[in-house]
Amino acid sequence: MAAVTAANIGSTPSYGGDAYTARLQARVAAVFETPVSVYPVATGTAANALAIAQISPPYGGVYCYEAAHIVTDECGAPGFFSGGATLLGLPAADGKITAAQVAAAIAAALELGVHHVKPAAISLTQATEWGTVYTRAEIAAIAAVAERHALPVHMDGARFANALVHLGCSPAEATWKSGVDVLSLGATKNGALSAEAVVFFDPELAANFERRRKQSGHLWSKLRFLSAQLLAYLEPDVWLANATQANAMATALRQGLADLPGVRLLQSVDANELFVALPEAVVAGLEAQGFGFYRWPVPGVGPTGAAGVSIRLVTSYLTTRAEVDGFVAAAAQIASRS
Amino acid sequence: MAAVTAANIGSTPSYGGDAYTARLQARVAAVFETPVSVYPVATGTAANALAIAQISPPYGGVYCYEAAHIVTDECGAPGFFSGGATLLGLPAADGKITAAQVAAAIAAALELGVHHVKPAAISLTQATEWGTVYTRAEIAAIAAVAERHALPVHMDGARFANALVHLGCSPAEATWKSGVDVLSLGATKNGALSAEAVVFFDPELAANFERRRKQSGHLWSKLRFLSAQLLAYLEPDVWLANATQANAMATALRQGLADLPGVRLLQSVDANELFVALPEAVVAGLEAQGFGFYRWPVPGVGPTGAAGVSIRLVTSYLTTRAEVDGFVAAAAQIASRS
Amino acid sequence: MAAVTAANIGSTPSYGGDAYTARLQARVAAVFETPVSVYPVATGTAANALAIAQISPPYGGVYCYEAAHIVTDECGAPGFFSGGATLLGLPAADGKITAAQVAAAIAAALELGVHHVKPAAISLTQATEWGTVYTRAEIAAIAAVAERHALPVHMDGARFANALVHLGCSPAEATWKSGVDVLSLGATKNGALSAEAVVFFDPELAANFERRRKQSGHLWSKLRFLSAQLLAYLEPDVWLANATQANAMATALRQGLADLPGVRLLQSVDANELFVALPEAVVAGLEAQGFGFYRWPVPGVGPTGAAGVSIRLVTSYLTTRAEVDGFVAAAAQIASRS
Amino acid sequence: MAAVTAANIGSTPSYGGDAYTARLQARVAAVFETPVSVYPVATGTAANALAIAQISPPYGGVYCYEAAHIVTDECGAPGFFSGGATLLGLPAADGKITAAQVAAAIAAALELGVHHVKPAAISLTQATEWGTVYTRAEIAAIAAVAERHALPVHMDGARFANALVHLGCSPAEATWKSGVDVLSLGATKNGALSAEAVVFFDPELAANFERRRKQSGHLWSKLRFLSAQLLAYLEPDVWLANATQANAMATALRQGLADLPGVRLLQSVDANELFVALPEAVVAGLEAQGFGFYRWPVPGVGPTGAAGVSIRLVTSYLTTRAEVDGFVAAAAQIASRS
């Protein structure tokens, strides 16, 4: 916020010709240790859909997890931006598709030839929709399949900082050194007002992307307000610190809940999300006390019943240890009464 | 062919202003016992994609079988024609989705609200991709769900005549009386040179469809050549006779193969397609003798192995009893040797 | 800016479920004295293209000025958002198309029938690209033609406040009372960080617009940051005061320049833009002194030559009388020397 | 017709795997004396729109004559197929745009940068909408401008044979040797039932075009019926003979009408179309006698009034000398009476 306020002082060239945007370009290149082309936009949907439209023709197919955010939560944006490209969803209990799945799907597509969409790209969500994180080896294996078919690899990094902190490697290792070609770098969920960026690690892949952004209404005249947010965000004590805090609180939450009777952890807690099954009485009790979370069906675990109710818990950079402890204590108390 | 040749004689108004097209409109209305709007086009992909674009906005979702022809074999045409609409595939072992599935999927979509595509339409393939046929009750149950949400129902009738003959009901009962709003009426697979038609049972649903067809390059200047084919096709002794013959030969093939050792029927044979598993040696032997068919993976049956090889057999109006008998005899002979 | 900072305090529902967005809805309804549907977005291109996609099918045509901003400066956004709709540009020396032109163009289109795009909508820029302003009577006359053909009227109001101040009427009179159905209400050029709004005066016309915005990546998760800007903007002492100041400075500039030798005013100065022809020496001299403006070809006036050089001067709410006087004095001094 | 009937005999591979399509490829390469990629489709709108979508991105602009067939008569097909590309029309009294116009337009576009569509391609209609024909030098000059900006050149050859006969050069000289990259080769207007072809002279430019055709519903399963028509059409005694006859009859018509009082020729008669102004009484008289033609406004000549009524006359390969003489005689008789 301070960064945006500062950017409001004085008058600067419009449409990205400003100093903030120039500095952002250099900053991202430094963070990722390679030349990049960076395009700030205001929403994650825009970042993902623009990136996918850039790497898939209308007659292309993009391999991804069948319940990926781009499939279920962006109102068909990738299809709209690309003029008709198809998202080809693959099943994955933990949200992570595998190199073997992708290789098999591509082989099947090639058999169908011109009747089927052309294998065009692969999109991975990192951290995934189930709070898990692809390892570098998993990404590299998928990227190797992609390379055999000359397909670009996109990473939906709405929660990239959380994944990065979990992996404990450099941003470069987490992306292009593992075979990622284009990254939707999220900032909004981890502290920004409304700022994301499309980062191309291969400048050639970014050809004419500028016009694609403009045509879709995502080029701000006062672009400095986005760039300034991202500049401020990419300070280590902001993006990494925020993600570290959020991840730590998710881990604390997991540990706190683990000891309660009837609690079952449904996914590995790699980032800042937990999916747990609790007895109906506990869930209802927490809701009654005003805690905010969603009942969230998890494949293989019914939303209600003997197996309990599955819910999603999300921590953020603003989550405190006291809040975690309070939630756990409340759950414990309700559980002990029921 | 004779019909097209006849249409070549003399000179007539272009772009559908001809007498053939006018008569086709009347003929289809008579066949379906209701006022209709009929639009001839040259391919099934065009018929399906235009119909879907007409009933789903770019931000809409169309419920269908997850391996429907429109999903796997039209190179993303529905997404392209609609400007981004999403096909929402549902699993179905026999290719027939159910009213309960659709109802559940719509409910889940509505929970996600604006983030998810808007439930827009339902598309059923009749006969299905697995050679099965929806009963009238099954269609009506799905249409009832559709009606509760004001969704139009589309039928991909590339093999409509085969389904109709199997159902033994009137064209009207098989479509609008069971809740179908728009039909892709196939003729190419059942005898025409290249002619399909989009048939709207609700004229309001066809508003401006004429321009949609024109804009996609599917309005012929010499439309009479399509209309004449369809007029000739819709004679009972053509479309119904052709389908009856094809279906009968499929049934004969099923009966002939059923007695062979190691043969397993994988789907009900309702129309003119069989999916059967045969021992690898039999399949290889038939291929060696020059019989033309595809090895065709069927969910739940591996393409090769102890369970045998699954293949697809398609009969047509040109298939003769002698051909069927020859195929069965060859398979029996190979089986007895191995 | 203060409004955005305030909106940053505390935690609120996302995706427009916040109090700011609810209050904005009420505020805009009050300002326009009628129920409205209001959708904040970040750019003018998004506002215009989304509005046009909402009112024109892919096979539609939208009548507008041939060099309208939507035609020349939005990188084809209306065509992209609508899936192919055509902008049908009409000539206009002062940037204002007329009811007679539109009526004639529609008649010609209807003659071509299905081969031509369907007349779908009309889009007017207010204030225009030449700094002129449509009178209420001019708008109403065009809207009357539109109504005869059931076409919605869109107003690109990137400079709506400037036009409104010039007209001296109420926002309602300037829009829906004159026949406008949907307004792109600009705020960015007149003071906001990055905020525009699509305002529908007919709620039915806004059906499903929510999903259109989402699918194009223009629904912010933290929508309150846009809504808060617009709320602050729509205070009379902000939007009207800003526009009044900008317009007054443009008028002062016109008056100051009018007395200089060799100056020719090329358009009526109704809002905050001037198009004037000055001797080449004066233009070059002003550029040398660091004044920022564009050389701007005006139809009928060559960019250079005996007739002088045409330039565009834009004033804003930040422009001061001293700046105007300084510019005029500099021009006078250069002119007197040459 | 005989060719289609012959193609109906026997059974062949589908979707273009047939011998007819293979032979067509070789035939077109021989006719144009260069390797080509040929794609038969059923309509001219499909040929043009697919070709343009192949060479222009959604954010691209295609330079053409402002009243070109692709602009006014294809219901926005190029915008639809390309996902939003813009046709940038240039004025031309005789339907022929010039190299200088295109160069100036590109320069202006480049000044606007990312805000404007990207110059992407040039499309020429040959013969033009006014019955005139670009000379080889005119095409080459435009192609030279195109080459400087790396833009492909498309030729809408709905009446290509007529232009070719007029030019008296080889098909190669009329196209790729003059700088044309992709040709819509028309056959329907010159004798085929319904057959056009997209011909790429640069195979790289055709990359993935196969899927574009499939996705738009223009890949026939029984493609041999299109290929057979084109094969028969491209015999010299068909396509060239037909066009020669049509052109000769247009010339005869021009000569016959030239001597009548009050007749004014409005365009050069290079191919098989005439645009002439006749007295209203003569036009009305001809209409009363049942002659079929359109009253056709020509820029600069009012449709009615003292200057006469402008009409369009089109000859075809079926037009006979007797028909021409009969028309001229009828016109002369009416003129003498009035």
mmCIF file of C-alpha atoms in Angstrom, chain A residues 14-15 221-222, chain C residues 32 43-45 47-48 67-70 73-74 124-134 139 154-168 171 174-175 183-192 195-197 233-234 239-240 242-247 250 268-275 294 296 312-319:
data_model
loop_
_atom_site.group_PDB
_atom_site.id
_atom_site.type_symbol
_atom_site.label_atom_id
_atom_site.label_comp_id
_atom_site.label_asym_id
_atom_site.label_seq_id
_atom_site.Cartn_x
_atom_site.Cartn_y
_atom_site.Cartn_z
ATOM 1 C CA SER A 14 1.751 5.902 -19.192
ATOM 2 C CA TYR A 15 1.161 2.355 -20.497
ATOM 3 C CA SER A 221 -2.640 3.251 -18.625
ATOM 4 C CA LYS A 222 -1.246 3.866 -15.143
ATOM 5 C CA PHE C 32 -28.249 8.589 -12.389
ATOM 6 C CA THR C 43 -9.386 -0.188 -17.830
ATOM 7 C CA GLY C 44 -11.412 1.673 -20.406
ATOM 8 C CA THR C 45 -10.680 -0.965 -22.994
ATOM 9 C CA ALA C 47 -15.276 -1.469 -20.064
ATOM 10 C CA ASN C 48 -15.932 -0.763 -23.733
ATOM 11 C CA ALA C 67 -11.847 6.733 -36.097
ATOM 12 C CA ALA C 68 -13.441 6.091 -32.719
ATOM 13 C CA HIS C 69 -11.162 5.051 -29.885
ATOM 14 C CA ILE C 70 -12.734 1.592 -29.955
ATOM 15 C CA ASP C 73 -6.838 2.407 -30.079
ATOM 16 C CA GLU C 74 -8.015 -0.769 -28.428
ATOM 17 C CA LEU C 124 -21.001 6.853 -29.306
ATOM 18 C CA THR C 125 -17.915 8.410 -27.729
ATOM 19 C CA GLN C 126 -18.791 11.217 -25.332
ATOM 20 C CA ALA C 127 -16.816 13.548 -25.334
ATOM 21 C CA THR C 128 -15.646 12.526 -28.813
ATOM 22 C CA GLU C 129 -12.172 11.795 -30.071
ATOM 23 C CA TRP C 130 -12.034 15.395 -31.368
ATOM 24 C CA GLY C 131 -12.953 17.041 -28.111
ATOM 25 C CA THR C 132 -16.478 17.752 -29.240
ATOM 26 C CA VAL C 133 -19.630 16.824 -27.334
ATOM 27 C CA TYR C 134 -22.863 15.314 -28.661
ATOM 28 C CA ILE C 139 -28.032 11.561 -28.963
ATOM 29 C CA HIS C 154 -23.560 2.246 -25.916
ATOM 30 C CA MET C 155 -21.724 5.343 -24.782
ATOM 31 C CA ASP C 156 -17.952 5.292 -24.424
ATOM 32 C CA GLY C 157 -17.677 7.764 -21.575
ATOM 33 C CA ALA C 158 -13.937 7.791 -21.007
ATOM 34 C CA ARG C 159 -14.420 11.580 -20.795
ATOM 35 C CA PHE C 160 -18.043 11.475 -19.684
ATOM 36 C CA ALA C 161 -17.565 13.939 -16.827
ATOM 37 C CA ASN C 162 -16.089 16.495 -19.198
ATOM 38 C CA ALA C 163 -19.040 16.109 -21.529
ATOM 39 C CA LEU C 164 -21.508 16.277 -18.671
ATOM 40 C CA VAL C 165 -20.088 19.530 -17.370
ATOM 41 C CA HIS C 166 -20.221 20.956 -20.874
ATOM 42 C CA LEU C 167 -23.841 19.928 -21.376
ATOM 43 C CA GLY C 168 -24.845 21.337 -18.022
ATOM 44 C CA PRO C 171 -26.244 12.542 -15.603
ATOM 45 C CA ALA C 174 -27.078 12.916 -20.585
ATOM 46 C CA THR C 175 -27.625 9.182 -20.756
ATOM 47 C CA LEU C 183 -22.340 3.551 -20.370
ATOM 48 C CA SER C 184 -18.616 3.033 -20.001
ATOM 49 C CA LEU C 185 -18.082 5.459 -17.170
ATOM 50 C CA GLY C 186 -14.488 6.630 -17.181
ATOM 51 C CA ALA C 187 -12.684 7.734 -14.052
ATOM 52 C CA THR C 188 -9.020 7.087 -14.746
ATOM 53 C CA LYS C 189 -8.517 10.068 -17.046
ATOM 54 C CA ASN C 190 -10.266 12.303 -14.573
ATOM 55 C CA GLY C 191 -8.504 11.358 -11.378
ATOM 56 C CA ALA C 192 -8.782 7.691 -10.397
ATOM 57 C CA ALA C 195 -11.024 2.515 -12.363
ATOM 58 C CA GLU C 196 -13.844 2.493 -14.853
ATOM 59 C CA ALA C 197 -17.339 1.091 -14.641
ATOM 60 C CA TYR C 233 -14.620 9.707 -7.502
ATOM 61 C CA LEU C 234 -18.359 10.196 -7.746
ATOM 62 C CA TRP C 239 -15.621 14.135 -10.620
ATOM 63 C CA LEU C 240 -17.535 17.270 -11.535
ATOM 64 C CA ASN C 242 -12.133 17.873 -11.781
ATOM 65 C CA ALA C 243 -13.902 17.981 -15.117
ATOM 66 C CA THR C 244 -14.920 21.588 -14.651
ATOM 67 C CA GLN C 245 -11.329 22.555 -14.016
ATOM 68 C CA ALA C 246 -10.052 20.580 -17.024
ATOM 69 C CA ASN C 247 -12.690 22.045 -19.333
ATOM 70 C CA ALA C 250 -9.027 23.994 -22.266
ATOM 71 C CA SER C 268 -14.914 23.075 -31.370
ATOM 72 C CA VAL C 269 -13.498 22.990 -27.832
ATOM 73 C CA ASP C 270 -16.339 21.450 -25.866
ATOM 74 C CA ALA C 271 -14.419 19.469 -23.284
ATOM 75 C CA ASN C 272 -10.750 19.189 -22.318
ATOM 76 C CA GLU C 273 -9.066 18.734 -25.689
ATOM 77 C CA LEU C 274 -7.951 21.206 -28.328
ATOM 78 C CA PHE C 275 -6.906 20.470 -31.869
ATOM 79 C CA TYR C 294 1.386 15.170 -29.802
ATOM 80 C CA TRP C 296 -1.833 14.927 -34.494
ATOM 81 C CA ARG C 312 -3.490 17.923 -29.814
ATOM 82 C CA LEU C 313 -3.541 19.639 -26.417
ATOM 83 C CA VAL C 314 -5.155 17.923 -23.461
ATOM 84 C CA THR C 315 -5.884 19.545 -20.129
ATOM 85 C CA SER C 316 -6.628 17.691 -16.932
ATOM 86 C CA TYR C 317 -7.920 18.356 -13.456
ATOM 87 C CA LEU C 318 -4.314 19.036 -12.485
ATOM 88 C CA THR C 319 -3.796 21.699 -15.135
#
